[in-house]
Coordinates of C-alpha atoms in Angstrom, one line a residue:
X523 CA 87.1 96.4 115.5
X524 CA 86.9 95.6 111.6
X525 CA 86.8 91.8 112.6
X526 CA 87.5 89.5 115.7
X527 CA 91.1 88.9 114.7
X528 CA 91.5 86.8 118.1
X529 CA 89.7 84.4 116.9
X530 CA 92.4 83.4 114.9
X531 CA 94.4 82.1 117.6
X532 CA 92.1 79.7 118.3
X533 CA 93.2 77.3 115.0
X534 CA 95.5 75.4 113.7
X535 CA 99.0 76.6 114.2
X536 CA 99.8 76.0 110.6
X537 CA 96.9 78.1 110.0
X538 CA 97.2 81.0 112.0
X539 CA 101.0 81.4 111.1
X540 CA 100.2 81.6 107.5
X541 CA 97.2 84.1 107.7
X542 CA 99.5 86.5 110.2
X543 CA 102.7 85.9 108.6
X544 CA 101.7 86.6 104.5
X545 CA 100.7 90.3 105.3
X546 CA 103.9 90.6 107.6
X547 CA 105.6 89.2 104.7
X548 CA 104.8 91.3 101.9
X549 CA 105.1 94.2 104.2
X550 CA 109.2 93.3 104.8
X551 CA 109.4 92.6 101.1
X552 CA 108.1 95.8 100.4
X553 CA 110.5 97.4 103.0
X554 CA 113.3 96.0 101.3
X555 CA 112.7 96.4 97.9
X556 CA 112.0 100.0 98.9
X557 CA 115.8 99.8 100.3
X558 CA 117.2 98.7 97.4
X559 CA 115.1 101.3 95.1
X560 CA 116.8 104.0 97.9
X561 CA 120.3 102.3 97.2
X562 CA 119.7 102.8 93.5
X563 CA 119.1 106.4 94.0
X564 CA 121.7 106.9 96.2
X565 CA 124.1 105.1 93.7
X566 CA 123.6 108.1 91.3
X567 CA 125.0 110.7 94.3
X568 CA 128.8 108.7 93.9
X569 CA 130.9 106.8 96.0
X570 CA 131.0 109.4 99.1
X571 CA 127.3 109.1 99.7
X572 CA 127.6 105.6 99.3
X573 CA 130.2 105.3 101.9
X574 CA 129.2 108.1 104.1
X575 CA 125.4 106.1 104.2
X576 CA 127.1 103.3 104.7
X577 CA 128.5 104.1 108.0
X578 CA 125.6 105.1 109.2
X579 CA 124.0 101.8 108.9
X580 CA 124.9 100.6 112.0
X581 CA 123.3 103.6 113.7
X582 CA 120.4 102.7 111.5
X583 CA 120.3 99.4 113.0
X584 CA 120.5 100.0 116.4
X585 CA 117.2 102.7 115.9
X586 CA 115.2 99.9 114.5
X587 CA 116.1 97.1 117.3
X588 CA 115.3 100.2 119.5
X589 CA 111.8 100.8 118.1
X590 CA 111.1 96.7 117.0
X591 CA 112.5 95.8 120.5
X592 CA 109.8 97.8 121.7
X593 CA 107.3 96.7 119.6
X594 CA 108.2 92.6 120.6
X595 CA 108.1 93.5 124.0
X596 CA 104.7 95.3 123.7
X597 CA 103.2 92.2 121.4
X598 CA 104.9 89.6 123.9
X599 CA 103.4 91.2 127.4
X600 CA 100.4 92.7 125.8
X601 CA 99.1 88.7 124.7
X602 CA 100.5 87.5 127.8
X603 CA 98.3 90.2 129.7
X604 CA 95.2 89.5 127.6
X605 CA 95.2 85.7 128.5
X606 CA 96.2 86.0 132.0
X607 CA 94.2 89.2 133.3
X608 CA 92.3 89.8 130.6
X609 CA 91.3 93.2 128.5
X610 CA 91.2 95.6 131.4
X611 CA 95.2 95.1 131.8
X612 CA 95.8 95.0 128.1
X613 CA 94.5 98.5 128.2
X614 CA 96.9 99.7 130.6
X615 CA 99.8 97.5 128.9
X616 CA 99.1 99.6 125.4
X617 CA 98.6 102.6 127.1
X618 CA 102.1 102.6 128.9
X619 CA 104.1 101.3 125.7
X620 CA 103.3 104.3 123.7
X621 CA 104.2 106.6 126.9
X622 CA 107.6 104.6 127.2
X623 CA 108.0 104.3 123.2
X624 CA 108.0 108.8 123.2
X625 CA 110.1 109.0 126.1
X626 CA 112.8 106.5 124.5
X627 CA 112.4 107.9 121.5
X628 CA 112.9 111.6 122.7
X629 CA 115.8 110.1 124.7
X630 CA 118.1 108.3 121.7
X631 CA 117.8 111.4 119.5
X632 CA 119.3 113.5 121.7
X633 CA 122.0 110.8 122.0
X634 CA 122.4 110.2 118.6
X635 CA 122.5 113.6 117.4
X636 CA 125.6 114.2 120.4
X637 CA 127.5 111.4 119.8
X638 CA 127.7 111.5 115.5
X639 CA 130.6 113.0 115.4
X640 CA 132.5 111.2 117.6
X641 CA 131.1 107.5 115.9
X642 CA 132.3 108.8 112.7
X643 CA 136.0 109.8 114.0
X644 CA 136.4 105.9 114.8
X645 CA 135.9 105.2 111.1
X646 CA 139.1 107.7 110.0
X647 CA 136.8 108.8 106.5
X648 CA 137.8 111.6 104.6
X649 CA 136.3 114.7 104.9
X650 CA 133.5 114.4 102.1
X651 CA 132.6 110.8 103.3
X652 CA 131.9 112.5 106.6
X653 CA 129.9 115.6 105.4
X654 CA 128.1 113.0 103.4
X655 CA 127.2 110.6 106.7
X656 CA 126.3 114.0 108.6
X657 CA 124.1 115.2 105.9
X658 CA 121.9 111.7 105.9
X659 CA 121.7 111.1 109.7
X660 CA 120.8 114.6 111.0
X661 CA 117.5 114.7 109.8
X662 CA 116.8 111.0 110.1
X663 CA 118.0 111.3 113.9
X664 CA 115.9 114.6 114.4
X665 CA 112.7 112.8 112.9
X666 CA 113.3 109.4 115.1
X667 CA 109.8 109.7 117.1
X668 CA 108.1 109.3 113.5
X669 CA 110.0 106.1 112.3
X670 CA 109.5 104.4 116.3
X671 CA 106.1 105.5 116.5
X672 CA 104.8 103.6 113.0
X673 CA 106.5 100.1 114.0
X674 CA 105.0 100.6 117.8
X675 CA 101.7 101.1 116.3
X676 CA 102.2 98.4 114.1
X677 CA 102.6 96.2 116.0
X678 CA 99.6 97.0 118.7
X679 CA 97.6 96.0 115.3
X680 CA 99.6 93.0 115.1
X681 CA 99.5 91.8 118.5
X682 CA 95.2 91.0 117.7
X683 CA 96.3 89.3 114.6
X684 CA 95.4 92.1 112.8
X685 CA 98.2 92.2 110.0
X686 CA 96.8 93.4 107.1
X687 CA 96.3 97.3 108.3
X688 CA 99.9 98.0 109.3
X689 CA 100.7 96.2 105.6
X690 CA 98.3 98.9 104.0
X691 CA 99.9 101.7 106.0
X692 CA 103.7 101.2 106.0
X693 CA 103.2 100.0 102.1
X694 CA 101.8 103.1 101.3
X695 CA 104.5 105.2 102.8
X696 CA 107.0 103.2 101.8
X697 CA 105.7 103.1 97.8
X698 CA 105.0 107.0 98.4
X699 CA 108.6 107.1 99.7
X700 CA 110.3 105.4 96.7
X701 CA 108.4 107.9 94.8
X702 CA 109.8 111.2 96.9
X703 CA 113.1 110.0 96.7
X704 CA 114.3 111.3 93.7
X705 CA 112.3 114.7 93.7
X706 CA 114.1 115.3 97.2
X707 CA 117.5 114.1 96.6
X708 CA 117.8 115.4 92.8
X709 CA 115.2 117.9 91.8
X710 CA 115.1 119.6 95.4
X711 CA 118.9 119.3 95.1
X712 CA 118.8 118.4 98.9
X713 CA 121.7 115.1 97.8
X714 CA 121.6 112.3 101.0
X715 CA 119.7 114.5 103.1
X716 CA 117.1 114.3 100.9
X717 CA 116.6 110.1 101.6
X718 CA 116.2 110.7 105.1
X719 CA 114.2 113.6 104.9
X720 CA 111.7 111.1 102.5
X721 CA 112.1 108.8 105.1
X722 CA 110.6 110.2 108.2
X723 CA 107.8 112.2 106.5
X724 CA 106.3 109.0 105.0
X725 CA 107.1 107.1 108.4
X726 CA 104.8 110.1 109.9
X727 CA 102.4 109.3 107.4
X728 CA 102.3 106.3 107.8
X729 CA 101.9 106.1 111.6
X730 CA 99.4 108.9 111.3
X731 CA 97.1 106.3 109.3
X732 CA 97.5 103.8 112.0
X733 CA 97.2 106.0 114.8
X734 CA 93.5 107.0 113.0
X735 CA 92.4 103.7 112.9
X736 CA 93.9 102.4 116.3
X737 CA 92.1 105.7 118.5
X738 CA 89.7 106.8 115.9
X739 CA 87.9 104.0 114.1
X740 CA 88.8 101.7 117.1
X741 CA 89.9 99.0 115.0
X742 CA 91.2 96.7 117.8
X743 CA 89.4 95.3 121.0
X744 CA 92.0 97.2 123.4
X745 CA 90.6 100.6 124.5
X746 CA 93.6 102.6 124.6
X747 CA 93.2 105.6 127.4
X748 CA 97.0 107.3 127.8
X749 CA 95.5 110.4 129.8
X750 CA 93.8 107.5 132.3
X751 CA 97.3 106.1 132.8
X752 CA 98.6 109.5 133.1
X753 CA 96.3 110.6 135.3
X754 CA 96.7 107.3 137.7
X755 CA 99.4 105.3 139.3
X756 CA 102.0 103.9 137.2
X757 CA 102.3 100.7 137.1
X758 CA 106.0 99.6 137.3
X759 CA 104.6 95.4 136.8
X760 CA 103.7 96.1 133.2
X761 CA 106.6 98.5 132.7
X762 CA 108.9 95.6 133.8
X763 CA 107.1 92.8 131.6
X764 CA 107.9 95.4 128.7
X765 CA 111.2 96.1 129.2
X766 CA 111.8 93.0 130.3
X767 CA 111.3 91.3 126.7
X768 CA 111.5 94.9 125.0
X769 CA 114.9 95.5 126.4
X770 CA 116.6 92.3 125.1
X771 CA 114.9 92.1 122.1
X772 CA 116.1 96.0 121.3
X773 CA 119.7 94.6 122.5
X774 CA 119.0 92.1 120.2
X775 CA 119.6 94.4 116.9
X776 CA 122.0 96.2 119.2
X777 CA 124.2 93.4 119.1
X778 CA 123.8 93.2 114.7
X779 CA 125.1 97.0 115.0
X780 CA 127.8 96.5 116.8
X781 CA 129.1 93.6 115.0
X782 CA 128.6 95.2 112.0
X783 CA 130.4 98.6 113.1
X784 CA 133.4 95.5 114.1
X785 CA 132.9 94.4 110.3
X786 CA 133.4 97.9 108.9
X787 CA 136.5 98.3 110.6
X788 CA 137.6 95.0 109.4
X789 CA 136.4 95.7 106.2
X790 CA 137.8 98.7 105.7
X791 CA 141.5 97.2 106.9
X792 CA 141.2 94.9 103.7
X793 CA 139.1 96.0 101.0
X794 CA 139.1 100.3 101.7
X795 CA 136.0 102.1 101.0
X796 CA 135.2 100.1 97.9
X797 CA 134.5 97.3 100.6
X798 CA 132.7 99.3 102.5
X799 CA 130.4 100.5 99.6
X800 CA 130.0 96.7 98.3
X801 CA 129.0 95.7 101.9
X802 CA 126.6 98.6 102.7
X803 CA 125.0 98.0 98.9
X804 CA 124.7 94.3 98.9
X805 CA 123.4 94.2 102.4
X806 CA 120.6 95.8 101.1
X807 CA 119.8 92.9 99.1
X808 CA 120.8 90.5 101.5
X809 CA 117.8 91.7 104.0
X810 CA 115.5 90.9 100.7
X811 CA 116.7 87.5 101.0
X812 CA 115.9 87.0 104.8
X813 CA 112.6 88.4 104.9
X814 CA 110.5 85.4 104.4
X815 CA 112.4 84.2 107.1
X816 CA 112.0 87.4 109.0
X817 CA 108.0 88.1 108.8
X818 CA 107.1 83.8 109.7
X819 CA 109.7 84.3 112.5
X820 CA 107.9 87.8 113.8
X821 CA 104.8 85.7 113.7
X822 CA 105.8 83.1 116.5
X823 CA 106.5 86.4 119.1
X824 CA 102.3 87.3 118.9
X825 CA 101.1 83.0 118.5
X826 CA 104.1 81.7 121.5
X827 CA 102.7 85.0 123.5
X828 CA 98.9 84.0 123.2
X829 CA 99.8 80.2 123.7
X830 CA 102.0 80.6 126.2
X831 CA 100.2 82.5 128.2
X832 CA 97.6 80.4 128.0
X833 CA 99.8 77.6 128.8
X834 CA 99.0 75.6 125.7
X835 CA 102.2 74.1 125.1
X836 CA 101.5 71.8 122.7
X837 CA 99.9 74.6 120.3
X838 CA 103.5 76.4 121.0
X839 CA 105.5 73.8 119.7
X840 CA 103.3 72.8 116.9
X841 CA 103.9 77.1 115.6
X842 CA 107.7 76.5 116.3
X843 CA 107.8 73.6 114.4
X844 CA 106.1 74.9 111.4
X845 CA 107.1 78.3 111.7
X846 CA 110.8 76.5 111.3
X847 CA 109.8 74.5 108.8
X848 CA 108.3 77.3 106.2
X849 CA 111.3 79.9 107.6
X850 CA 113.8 77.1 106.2
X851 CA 111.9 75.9 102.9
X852 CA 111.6 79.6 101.8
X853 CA 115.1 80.6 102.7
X854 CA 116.6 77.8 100.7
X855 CA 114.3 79.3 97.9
X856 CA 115.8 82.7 97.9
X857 CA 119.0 80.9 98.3
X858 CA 118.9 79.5 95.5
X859 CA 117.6 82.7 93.2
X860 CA 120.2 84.4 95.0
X861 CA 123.3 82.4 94.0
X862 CA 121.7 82.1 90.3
X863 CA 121.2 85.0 89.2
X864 CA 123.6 87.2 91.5
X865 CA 125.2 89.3 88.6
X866 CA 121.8 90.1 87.4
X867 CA 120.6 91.6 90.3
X868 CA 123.8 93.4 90.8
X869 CA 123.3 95.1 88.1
X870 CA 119.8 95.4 88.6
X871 CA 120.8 97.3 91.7
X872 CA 123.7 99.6 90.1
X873 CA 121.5 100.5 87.0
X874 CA 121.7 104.4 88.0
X875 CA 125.6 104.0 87.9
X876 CA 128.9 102.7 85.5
X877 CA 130.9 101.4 88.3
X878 CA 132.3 97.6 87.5
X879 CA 134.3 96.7 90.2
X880 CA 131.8 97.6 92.4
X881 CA 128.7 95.8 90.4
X882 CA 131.3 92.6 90.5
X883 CA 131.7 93.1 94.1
X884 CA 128.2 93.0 95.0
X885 CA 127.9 89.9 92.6
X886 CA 130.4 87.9 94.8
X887 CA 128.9 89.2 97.9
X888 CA 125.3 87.9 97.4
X889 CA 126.7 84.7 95.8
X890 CA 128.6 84.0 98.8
X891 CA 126.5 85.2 101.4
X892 CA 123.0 83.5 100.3
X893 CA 124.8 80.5 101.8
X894 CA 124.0 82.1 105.3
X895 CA 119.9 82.3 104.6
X896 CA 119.2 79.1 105.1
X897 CA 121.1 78.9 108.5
X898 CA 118.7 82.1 109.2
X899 CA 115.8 80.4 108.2
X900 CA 116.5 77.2 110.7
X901 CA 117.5 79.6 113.8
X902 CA 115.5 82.9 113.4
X903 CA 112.5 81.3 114.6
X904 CA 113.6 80.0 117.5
X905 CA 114.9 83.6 118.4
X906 CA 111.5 85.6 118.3
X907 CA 110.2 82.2 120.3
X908 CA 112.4 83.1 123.2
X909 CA 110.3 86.7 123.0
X910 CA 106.9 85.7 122.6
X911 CA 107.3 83.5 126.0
X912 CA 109.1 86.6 127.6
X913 CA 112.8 85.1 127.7
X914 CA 114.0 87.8 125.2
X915 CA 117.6 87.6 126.8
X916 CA 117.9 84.1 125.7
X917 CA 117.5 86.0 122.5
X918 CA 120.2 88.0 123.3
X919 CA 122.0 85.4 124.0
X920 CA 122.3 83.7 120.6
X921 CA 122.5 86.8 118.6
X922 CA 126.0 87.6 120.4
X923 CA 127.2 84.0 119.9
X924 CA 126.2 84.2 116.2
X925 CA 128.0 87.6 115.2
X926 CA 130.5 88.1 117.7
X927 CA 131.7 84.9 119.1
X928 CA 131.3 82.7 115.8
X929 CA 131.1 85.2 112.8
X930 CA 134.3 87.9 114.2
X931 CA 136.8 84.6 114.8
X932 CA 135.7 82.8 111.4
X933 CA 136.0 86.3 109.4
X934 CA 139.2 86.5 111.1
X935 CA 140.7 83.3 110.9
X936 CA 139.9 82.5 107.3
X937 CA 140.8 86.2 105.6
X938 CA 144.1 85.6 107.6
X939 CA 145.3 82.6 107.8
X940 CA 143.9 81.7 104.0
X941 CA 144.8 85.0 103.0
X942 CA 141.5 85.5 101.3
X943 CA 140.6 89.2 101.2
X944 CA 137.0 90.3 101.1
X945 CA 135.9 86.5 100.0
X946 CA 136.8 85.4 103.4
X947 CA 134.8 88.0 104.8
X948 CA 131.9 87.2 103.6
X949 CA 132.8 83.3 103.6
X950 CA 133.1 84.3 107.7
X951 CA 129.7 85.2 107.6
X952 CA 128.1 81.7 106.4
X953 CA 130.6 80.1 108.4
X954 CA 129.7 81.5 112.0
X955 CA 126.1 81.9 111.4
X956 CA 125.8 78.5 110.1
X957 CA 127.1 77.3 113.3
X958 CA 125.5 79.6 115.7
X959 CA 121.7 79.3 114.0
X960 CA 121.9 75.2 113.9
X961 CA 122.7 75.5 117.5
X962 CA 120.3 77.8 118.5
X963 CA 117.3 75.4 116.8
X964 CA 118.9 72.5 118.9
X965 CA 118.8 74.7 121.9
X966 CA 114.9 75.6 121.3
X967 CA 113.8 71.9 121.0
X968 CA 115.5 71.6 124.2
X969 CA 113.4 74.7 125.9
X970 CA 110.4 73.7 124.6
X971 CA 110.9 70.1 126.0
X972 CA 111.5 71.6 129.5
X973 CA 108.0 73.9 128.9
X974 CA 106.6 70.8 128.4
X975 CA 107.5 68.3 131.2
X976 CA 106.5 71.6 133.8
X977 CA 102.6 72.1 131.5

């Protein structure tokens, strides 16, 4: 192990959720400016790839909850485990997760790859949007094991505090995939395919890296023996913890890829694919706006684990508390920068295109829309609570109020009945999260009150 990372559970909340969430941080920044870079090459291939990569967002989504679902699960039982039974069944609880992580992953490709036609027949696109979604997902979908493998390995280094190595190694691919993009897409010739294909080789170098350091160097206290667990009884306890959180949790983004397949439709009823292409573009930037949010959130799912399976309760409310109040402060930051300078960084992102109604589009949408960070910032937190103390359906839970039983009715209520077009899309977005996240803070007070009176 490069240093006892465990021992920073042992301070200060306020501490420990800065020193694990900065690295987690710049690693999600990172990510999403790496997005945006992709969206700037993609730009350059016209509005068909824009679309076509557009619809497959959704699928996108729903292989990320898949893999970070995973990876929450793993982080939530594997701390859990540690604190209650100690190393000996943290072994077996890392072990098992990457067995169960190949399988799944094996599993949803085949699925993905079957089904693609038939998701993109719901849409109604034209022909060339089609050939243009086909040509991105196929070898994205193909390469799945390599993308799910780097965030479960990831977060195994996470789960011991150890943050900055899975920031060195996903950095890296990601920096060396922004670089790759535009040799595969334009000088290979190889158009959308070539993002994806970028893509899942750096997410194979990436986890490569990681896997070195995790069964190589040995750079966390877990000795990790899959042929052992293999080789012995199964056991179906730790699978269930896993799945238990690592279900939900996966459900989780499930739920923010459904709803957003709903907002396509919708969105494709009142603005047509110049809606589509300002929502699939500006949504990109949008996730830039939430990851401060994002990474001190993720950082409550491996301190509420640890504490609360040590039954420290008061250590767990002190890291919800100022995991909240840092996910909120920052959020109203990038709120702010957001709403300023929207048309800059509009046409920051559509520099590799002339397209003005769609560079004015994108302005409007991340004007409007930074009104919904700081709701994200008060309620996020309490979401990856609910997974760190293994109650990832309450998760679940509030994710599917948020986008489909607030943020669907507002969309729909205020584009129709205030005749309001694409504003009142995106003004249903602030709307129904706004509701949803205050609610679900209130709601985590409440639960931690109740963890309290039975500590």
């Amino acid at each position: 192990m490069e240093e006892n990372n465990i021992d920073i559970f042992k301070d200060d909340p306020k501490k420990s959720i800065l020193k694990i969430a900065i690295p987690i941080m710049v690693t999600s920044i990172v990510t999403t400016l790496y997005n945006i870079i992709d969206g700037m090459w993609i730009t350059g291939l016209g509005i068909n790839a824009i679309t076509g990569i557009g619809l497959i967002t959704p699928l996108f989504t729903l292989i990320n909850g898949v893999a970070s679902g995973l990876g929450n699960g793993i982080i939530s039982t594997l701390n859990r485990f540690r604190e209650e039974y100690g190393n000996d069944s943290a072994s077996t609880v890392c072990s098992q997760a990457i067995v169960i992580s190949i399988v799944i992953s094996i599993v949803l490709s085949i699925f993905l790859l079957i089904s693609l036609n038939s998701y993109l027949d719901i849409y109604g696109g034209s022909y060339l949007i089609n050939k243009e979604a086909m040509n991105y997902a196929t070898p994205l979908f193909l390469g799945l094991i390599c993308f799910t493998m780097s965030i479960i390995f990831s977060n195994i280094l996470r789960s011991e505090g150890n943050t900055k190595r899975p920031m060195y190694a996903i950095s890296f691919g990601l920096i060396l995939n922004a670089l790759l993009d535009p040799v595969f897409i334009y000088t290979l010739n190889l158009g959308s395919a070539g993002a994806s294909i970028s893509t899942i080789l750096t997410s194979l170098i990436s986890a490569l890296i990681m896997y070195y350091w995790i069964f190589h160097k040995k750079n966390i206290s877990t000795l990790i023996n899959v042929k052992k667990v293999l080789k012995s009884k199964w056991d179906w306890f730790i699978t269930k913890e896993i799945l238990k959180t690592g279900i939900p949790a996966s459900l989780v983004l499930f739920t923010l890829s459904f709803s957003t397949a709903i907002y396509y439709i919708f969105i494709n009823l009142v603005g047509g694919d110049l809606g589509i292409s300002i929502y699939s573009s500006g949504y990109r930037i949008y996730l830039l706006g939430i990851m401060p949010a994002t990474a001190l959130s993720f950082s409550l799912v491996i301190l509420t684990s640890t504490y609360y399976g040590a039954r420290n309760i008061k250590f767990l409310k002190r890291a919800h508390t100022y995991g909240t109040i840092n996910a909120f402060i920052f959020s109203l930051l990038m709120c702010a920068i957001f709403f300023i300078f929207s048309d800059q960084i509009a046409s920051i992102f559509m520099m590799t295109t002339n397209n003005p109604p769609l560079t004015e589009g994108i302005s409007l949408y991340i004007r409007i829309t930074a009104f919904c960070i700081p709701f994200l910032g008060l309620g996020l937190p309490s979401a990856y609570l609910y997974q760190g103390t293994g109650k990832a359906f309450m998760s679940l839970l509030w994710t599917i109020t948020s986008e489909l039983i607030c943020v669907v009715p507002a969309m729909y209520f205020i584009v129709y009945y205030f005749n309001t077009g694409l504003i009142g899309i995106w003004t249903g977005f602030v709307v129904g999260r706004g509701i949803a996240n205050t609610l679900n803070f209130l709601f985590a007070r409440l639960y931690i009150h109740k963890l309290e009176k039975k500590a």
